[in-house]
Short mmCIF file of N, CA and C in Angstrom, two decimals:
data_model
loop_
_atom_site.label_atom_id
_atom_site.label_comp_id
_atom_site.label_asym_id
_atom_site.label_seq_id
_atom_site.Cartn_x
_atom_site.Cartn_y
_atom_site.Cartn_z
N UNK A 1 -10.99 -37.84 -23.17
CA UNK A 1 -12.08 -38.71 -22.71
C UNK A 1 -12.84 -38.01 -21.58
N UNK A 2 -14.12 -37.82 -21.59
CA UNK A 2 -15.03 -37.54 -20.52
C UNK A 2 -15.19 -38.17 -19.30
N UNK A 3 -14.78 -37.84 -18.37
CA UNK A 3 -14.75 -38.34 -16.95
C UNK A 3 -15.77 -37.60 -15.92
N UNK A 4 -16.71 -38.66 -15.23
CA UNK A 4 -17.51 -37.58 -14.25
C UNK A 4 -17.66 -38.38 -12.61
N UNK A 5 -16.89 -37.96 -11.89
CA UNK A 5 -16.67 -38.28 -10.82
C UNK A 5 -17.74 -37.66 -9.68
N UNK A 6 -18.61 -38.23 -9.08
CA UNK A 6 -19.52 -38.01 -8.32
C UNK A 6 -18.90 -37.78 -6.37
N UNK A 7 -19.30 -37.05 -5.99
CA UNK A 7 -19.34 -36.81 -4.43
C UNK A 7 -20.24 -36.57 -3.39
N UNK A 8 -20.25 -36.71 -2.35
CA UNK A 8 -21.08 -36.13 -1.08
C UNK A 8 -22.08 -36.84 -0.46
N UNK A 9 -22.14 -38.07 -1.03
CA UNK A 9 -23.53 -38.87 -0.54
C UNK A 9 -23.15 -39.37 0.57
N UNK A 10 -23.90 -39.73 1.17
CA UNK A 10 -23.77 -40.56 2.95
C UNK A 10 -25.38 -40.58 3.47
N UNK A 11 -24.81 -40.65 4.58
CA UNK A 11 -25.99 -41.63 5.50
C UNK A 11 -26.31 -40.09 6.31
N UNK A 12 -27.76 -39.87 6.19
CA UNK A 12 -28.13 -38.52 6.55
C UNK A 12 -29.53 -38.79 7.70
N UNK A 13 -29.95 -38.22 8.60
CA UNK A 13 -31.42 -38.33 8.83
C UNK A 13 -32.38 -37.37 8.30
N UNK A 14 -33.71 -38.20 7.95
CA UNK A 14 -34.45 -37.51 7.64
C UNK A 14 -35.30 -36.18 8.23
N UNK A 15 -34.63 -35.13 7.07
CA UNK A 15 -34.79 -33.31 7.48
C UNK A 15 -33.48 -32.78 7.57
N UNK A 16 -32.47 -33.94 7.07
CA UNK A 16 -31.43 -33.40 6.55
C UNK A 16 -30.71 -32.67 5.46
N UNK A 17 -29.72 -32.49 5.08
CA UNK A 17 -29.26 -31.94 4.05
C UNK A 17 -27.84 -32.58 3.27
N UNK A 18 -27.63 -32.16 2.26
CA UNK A 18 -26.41 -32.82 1.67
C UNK A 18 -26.42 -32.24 0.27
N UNK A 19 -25.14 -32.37 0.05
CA UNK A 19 -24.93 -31.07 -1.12
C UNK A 19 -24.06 -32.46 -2.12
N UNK A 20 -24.50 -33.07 -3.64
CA UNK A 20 -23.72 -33.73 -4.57
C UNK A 20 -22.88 -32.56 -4.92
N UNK A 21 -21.61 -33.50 -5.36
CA UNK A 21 -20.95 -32.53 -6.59
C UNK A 21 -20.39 -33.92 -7.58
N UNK A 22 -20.18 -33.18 -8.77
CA UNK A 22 -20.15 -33.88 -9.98
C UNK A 22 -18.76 -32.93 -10.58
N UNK A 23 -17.68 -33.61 -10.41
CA UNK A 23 -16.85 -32.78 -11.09
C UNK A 23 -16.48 -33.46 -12.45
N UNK A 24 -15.79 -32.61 -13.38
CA UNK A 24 -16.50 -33.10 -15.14
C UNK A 24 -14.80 -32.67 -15.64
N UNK A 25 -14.39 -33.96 -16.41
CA UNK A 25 -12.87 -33.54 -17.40
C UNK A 25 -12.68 -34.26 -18.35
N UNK A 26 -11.98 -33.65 -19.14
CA UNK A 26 -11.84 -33.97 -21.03
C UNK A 26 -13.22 -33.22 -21.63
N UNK A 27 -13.78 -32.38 -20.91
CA UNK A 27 -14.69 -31.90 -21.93
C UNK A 27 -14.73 -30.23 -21.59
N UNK A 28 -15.13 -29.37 -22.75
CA UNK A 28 -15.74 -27.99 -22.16
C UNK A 28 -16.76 -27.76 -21.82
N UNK A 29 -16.59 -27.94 -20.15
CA UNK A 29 -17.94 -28.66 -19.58
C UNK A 29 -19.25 -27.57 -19.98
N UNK A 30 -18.87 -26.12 -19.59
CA UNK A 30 -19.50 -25.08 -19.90
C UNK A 30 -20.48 -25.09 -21.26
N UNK A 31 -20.31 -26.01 -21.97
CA UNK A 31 -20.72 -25.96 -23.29
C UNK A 31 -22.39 -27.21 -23.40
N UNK A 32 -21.86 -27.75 -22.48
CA UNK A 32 -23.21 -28.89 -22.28
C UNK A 32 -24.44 -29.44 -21.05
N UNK A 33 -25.45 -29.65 -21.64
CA UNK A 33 -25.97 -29.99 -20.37
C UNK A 33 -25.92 -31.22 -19.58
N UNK A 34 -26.09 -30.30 -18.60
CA UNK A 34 -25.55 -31.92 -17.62
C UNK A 34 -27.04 -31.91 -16.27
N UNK A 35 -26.95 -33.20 -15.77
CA UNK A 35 -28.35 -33.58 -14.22
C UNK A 35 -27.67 -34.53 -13.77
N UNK A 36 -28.95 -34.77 -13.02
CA UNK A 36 -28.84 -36.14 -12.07
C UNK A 36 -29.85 -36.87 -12.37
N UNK A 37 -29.33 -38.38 -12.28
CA UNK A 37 -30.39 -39.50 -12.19
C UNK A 37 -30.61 -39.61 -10.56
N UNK A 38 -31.66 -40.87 -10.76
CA UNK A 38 -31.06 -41.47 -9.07
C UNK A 38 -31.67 -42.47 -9.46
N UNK A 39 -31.40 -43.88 -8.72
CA UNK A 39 -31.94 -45.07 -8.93
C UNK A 39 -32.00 -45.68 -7.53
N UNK A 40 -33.51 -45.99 -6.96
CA UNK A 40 -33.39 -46.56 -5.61
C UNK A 40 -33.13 -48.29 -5.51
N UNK A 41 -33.10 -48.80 -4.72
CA UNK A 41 -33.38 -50.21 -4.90
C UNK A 41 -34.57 -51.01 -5.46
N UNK A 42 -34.75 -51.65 -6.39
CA UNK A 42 -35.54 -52.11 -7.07
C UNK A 42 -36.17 -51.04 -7.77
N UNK A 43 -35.75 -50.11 -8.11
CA UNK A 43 -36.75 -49.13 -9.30
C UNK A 43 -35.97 -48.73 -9.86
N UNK A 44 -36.83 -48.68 -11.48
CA UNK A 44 -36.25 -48.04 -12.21
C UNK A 44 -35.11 -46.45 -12.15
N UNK A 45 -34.38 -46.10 -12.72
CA UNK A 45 -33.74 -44.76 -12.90
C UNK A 45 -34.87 -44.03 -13.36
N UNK A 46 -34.43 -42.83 -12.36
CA UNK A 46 -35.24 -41.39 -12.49
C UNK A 46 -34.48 -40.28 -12.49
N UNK A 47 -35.15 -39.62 -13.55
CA UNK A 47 -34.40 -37.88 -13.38
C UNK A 47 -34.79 -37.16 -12.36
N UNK A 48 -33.71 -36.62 -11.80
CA UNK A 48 -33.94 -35.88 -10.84
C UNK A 48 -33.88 -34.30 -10.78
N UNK A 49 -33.01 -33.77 -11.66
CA UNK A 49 -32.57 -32.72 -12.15
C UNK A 49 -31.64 -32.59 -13.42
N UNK A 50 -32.32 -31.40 -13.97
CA UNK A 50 -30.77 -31.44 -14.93
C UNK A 50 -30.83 -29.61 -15.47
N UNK A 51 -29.62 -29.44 -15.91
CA UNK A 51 -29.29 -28.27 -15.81
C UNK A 51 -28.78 -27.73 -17.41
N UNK A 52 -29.07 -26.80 -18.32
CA UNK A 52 -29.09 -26.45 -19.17
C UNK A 52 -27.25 -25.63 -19.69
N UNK A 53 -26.72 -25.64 -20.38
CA UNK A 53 -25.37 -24.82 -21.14
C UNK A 53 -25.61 -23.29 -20.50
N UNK A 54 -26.69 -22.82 -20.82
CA UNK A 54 -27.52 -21.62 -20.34
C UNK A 54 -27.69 -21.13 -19.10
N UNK A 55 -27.85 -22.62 -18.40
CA UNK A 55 -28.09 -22.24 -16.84
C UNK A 55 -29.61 -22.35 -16.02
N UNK A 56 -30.19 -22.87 -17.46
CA UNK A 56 -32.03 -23.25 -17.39
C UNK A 56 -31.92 -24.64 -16.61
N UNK A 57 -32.87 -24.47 -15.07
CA UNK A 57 -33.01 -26.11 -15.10
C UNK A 57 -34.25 -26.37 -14.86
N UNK A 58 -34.03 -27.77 -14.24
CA UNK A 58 -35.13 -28.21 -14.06
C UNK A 58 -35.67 -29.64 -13.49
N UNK A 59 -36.84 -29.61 -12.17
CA UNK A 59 -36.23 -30.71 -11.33
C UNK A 59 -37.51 -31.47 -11.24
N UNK A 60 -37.48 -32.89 -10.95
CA UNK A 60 -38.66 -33.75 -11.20
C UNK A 60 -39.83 -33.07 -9.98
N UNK A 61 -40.76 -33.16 -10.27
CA UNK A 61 -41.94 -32.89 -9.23
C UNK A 61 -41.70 -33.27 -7.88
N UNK A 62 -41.19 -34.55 -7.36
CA UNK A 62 -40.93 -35.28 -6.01
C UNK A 62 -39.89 -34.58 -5.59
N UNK A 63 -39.05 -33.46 -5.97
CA UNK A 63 -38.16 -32.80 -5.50
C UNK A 63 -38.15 -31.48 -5.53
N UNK A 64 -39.44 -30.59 -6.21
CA UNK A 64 -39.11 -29.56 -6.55
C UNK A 64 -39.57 -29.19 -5.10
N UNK A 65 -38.26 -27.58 -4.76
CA UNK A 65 -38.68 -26.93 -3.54
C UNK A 65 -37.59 -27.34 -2.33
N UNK A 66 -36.99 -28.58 -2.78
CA UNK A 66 -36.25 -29.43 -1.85
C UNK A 66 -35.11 -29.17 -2.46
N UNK A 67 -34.89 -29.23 -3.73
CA UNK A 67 -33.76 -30.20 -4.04
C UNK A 67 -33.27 -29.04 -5.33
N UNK A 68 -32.00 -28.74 -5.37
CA UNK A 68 -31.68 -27.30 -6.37
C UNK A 68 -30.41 -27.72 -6.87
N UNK A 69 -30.31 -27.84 -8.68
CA UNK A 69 -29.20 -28.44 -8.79
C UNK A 69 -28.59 -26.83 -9.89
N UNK A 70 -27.25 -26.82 -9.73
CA UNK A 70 -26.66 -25.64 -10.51
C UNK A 70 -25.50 -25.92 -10.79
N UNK A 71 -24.33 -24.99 -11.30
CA UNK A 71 -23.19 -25.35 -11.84
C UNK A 71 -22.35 -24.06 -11.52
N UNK A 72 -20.95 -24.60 -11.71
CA UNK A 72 -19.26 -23.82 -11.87
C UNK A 72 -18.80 -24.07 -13.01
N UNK A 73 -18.69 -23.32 -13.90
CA UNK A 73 -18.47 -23.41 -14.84
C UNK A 73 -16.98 -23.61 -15.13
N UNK A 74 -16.18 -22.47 -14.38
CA UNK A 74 -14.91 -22.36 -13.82
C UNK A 74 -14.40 -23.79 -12.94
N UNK A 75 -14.76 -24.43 -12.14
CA UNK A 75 -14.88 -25.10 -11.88
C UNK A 75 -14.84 -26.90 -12.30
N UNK A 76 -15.57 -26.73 -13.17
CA UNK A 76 -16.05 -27.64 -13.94
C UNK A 76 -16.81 -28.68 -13.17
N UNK A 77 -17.82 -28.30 -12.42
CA UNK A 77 -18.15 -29.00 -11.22
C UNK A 77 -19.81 -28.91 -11.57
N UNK A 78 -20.89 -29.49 -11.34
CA UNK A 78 -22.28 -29.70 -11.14
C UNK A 78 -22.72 -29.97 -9.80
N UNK A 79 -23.59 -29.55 -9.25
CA UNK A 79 -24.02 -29.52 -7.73
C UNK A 79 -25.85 -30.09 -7.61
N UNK A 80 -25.53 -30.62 -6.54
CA UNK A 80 -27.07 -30.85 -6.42
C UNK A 80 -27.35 -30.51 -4.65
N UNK A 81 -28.34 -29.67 -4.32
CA UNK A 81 -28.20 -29.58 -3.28
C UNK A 81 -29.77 -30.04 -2.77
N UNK A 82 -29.60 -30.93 -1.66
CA UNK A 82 -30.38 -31.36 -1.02
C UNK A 82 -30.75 -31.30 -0.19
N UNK A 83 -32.37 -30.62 0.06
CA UNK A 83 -32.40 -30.13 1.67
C UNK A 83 -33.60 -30.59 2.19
N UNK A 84 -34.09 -31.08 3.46
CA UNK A 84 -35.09 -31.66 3.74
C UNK A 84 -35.43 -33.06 3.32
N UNK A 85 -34.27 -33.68 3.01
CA UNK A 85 -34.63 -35.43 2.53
C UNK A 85 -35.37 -36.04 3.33
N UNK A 86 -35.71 -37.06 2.51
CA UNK A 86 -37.10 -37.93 3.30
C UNK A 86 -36.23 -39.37 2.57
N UNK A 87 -36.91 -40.34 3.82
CA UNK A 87 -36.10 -41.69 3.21
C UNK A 87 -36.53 -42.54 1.32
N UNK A 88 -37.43 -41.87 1.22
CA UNK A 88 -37.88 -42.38 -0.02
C UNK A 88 -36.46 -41.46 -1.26
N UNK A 89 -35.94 -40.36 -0.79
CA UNK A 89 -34.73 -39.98 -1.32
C UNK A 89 -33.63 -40.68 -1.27
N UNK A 90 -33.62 -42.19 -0.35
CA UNK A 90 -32.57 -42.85 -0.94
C UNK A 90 -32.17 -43.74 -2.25
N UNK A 91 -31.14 -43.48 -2.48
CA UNK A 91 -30.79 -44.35 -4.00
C UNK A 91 -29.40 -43.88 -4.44
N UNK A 92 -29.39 -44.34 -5.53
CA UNK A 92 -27.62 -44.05 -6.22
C UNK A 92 -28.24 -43.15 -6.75
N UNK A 93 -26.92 -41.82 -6.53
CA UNK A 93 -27.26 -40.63 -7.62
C UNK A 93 -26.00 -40.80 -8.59
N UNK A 94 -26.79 -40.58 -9.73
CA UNK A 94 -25.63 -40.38 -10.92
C UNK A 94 -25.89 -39.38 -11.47
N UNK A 95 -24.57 -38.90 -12.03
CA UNK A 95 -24.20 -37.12 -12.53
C UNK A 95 -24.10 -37.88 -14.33
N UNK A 96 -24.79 -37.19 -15.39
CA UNK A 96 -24.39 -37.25 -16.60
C UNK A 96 -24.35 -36.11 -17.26
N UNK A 97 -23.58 -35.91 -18.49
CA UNK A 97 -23.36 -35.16 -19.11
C UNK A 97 -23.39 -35.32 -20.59
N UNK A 98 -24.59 -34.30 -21.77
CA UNK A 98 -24.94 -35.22 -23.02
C UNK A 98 -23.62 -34.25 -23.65
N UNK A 99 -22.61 -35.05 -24.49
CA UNK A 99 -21.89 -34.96 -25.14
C UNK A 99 -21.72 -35.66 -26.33
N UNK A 100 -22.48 -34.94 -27.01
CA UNK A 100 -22.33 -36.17 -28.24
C UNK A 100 -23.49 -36.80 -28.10
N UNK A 101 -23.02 -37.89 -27.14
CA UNK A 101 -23.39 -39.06 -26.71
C UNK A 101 -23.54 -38.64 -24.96
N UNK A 102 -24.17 -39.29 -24.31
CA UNK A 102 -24.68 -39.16 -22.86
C UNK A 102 -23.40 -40.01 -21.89
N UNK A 103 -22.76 -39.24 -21.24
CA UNK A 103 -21.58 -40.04 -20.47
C UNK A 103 -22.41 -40.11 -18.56
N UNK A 104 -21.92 -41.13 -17.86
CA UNK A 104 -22.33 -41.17 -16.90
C UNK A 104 -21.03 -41.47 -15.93
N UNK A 105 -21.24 -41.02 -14.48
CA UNK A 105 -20.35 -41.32 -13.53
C UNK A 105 -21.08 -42.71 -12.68
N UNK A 106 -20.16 -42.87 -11.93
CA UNK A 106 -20.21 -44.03 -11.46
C UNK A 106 -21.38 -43.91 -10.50
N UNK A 107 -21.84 -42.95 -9.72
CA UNK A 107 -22.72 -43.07 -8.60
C UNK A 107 -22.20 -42.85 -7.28
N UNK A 108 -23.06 -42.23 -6.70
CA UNK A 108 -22.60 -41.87 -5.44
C UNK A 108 -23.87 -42.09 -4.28
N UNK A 109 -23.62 -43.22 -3.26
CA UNK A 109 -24.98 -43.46 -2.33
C UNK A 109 -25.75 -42.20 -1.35
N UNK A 110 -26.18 -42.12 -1.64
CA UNK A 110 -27.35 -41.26 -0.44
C UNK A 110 -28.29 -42.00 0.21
N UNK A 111 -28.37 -42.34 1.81
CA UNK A 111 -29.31 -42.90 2.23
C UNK A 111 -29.31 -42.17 3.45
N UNK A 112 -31.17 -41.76 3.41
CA UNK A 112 -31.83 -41.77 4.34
C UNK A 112 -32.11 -41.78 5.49
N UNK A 113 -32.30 -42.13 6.90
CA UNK A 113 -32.67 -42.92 7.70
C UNK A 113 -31.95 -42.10 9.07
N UNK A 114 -33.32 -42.68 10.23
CA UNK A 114 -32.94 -42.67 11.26
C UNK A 114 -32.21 -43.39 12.09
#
């Protein structure tokens, strides 16, 4: 069974930094692509990044320059690294992975603020 356990979010000020990790089991993670959503309060889910088998990614416009997501293959881990947040970067981030079918982790908070 596919399991994706999310990490690293907290309470940051804005021009901060913070690094997700997404660690990934029951699957060969190496073999699929995997991103991030994020969903703030009251809005819809948005992609934020996502990252190719290959190693191709690719990150929504409101983040590009800021925000760099990559992988351990060895590992079995997905990363999102976040630098320079602004409070409109708060929300639940979720790590998925398309297998088959699209599996999701539970979420991990990132907020904002001074």
């Amino acid at each position: 069974q596919v399991q994706l356990v999310e990490s690293g979010g907290g309470l940051v000020q804005p021009g901060g930094s913070l690094r997700l990790s997404c660690a990934a089991s029951g699957v060969i993670f190496s073999a699929y692509p995997m991103g991030w959503y994020r969903q703030a309060p009251g809005k819809q889910r948005e992609l934020v990044a996502y990252i190719t088998s290959g190693g191709r990614t690719n990150h929504a416009d409101s983040v590009k320059g800021r925000f760099t997501i990559s992988r351990d293959n060895a590992l079995n881990t997905v990363y999102l690294q976040m630098n320079s947040l602004k409070p409109e970067d708060t929300a639940l981030y979720y790590c998925y992975a398309d297998v088959a079918r699209r599996y999701w982790g539970k979420g991990t908070l990132v907020n904002v603020s001074s």
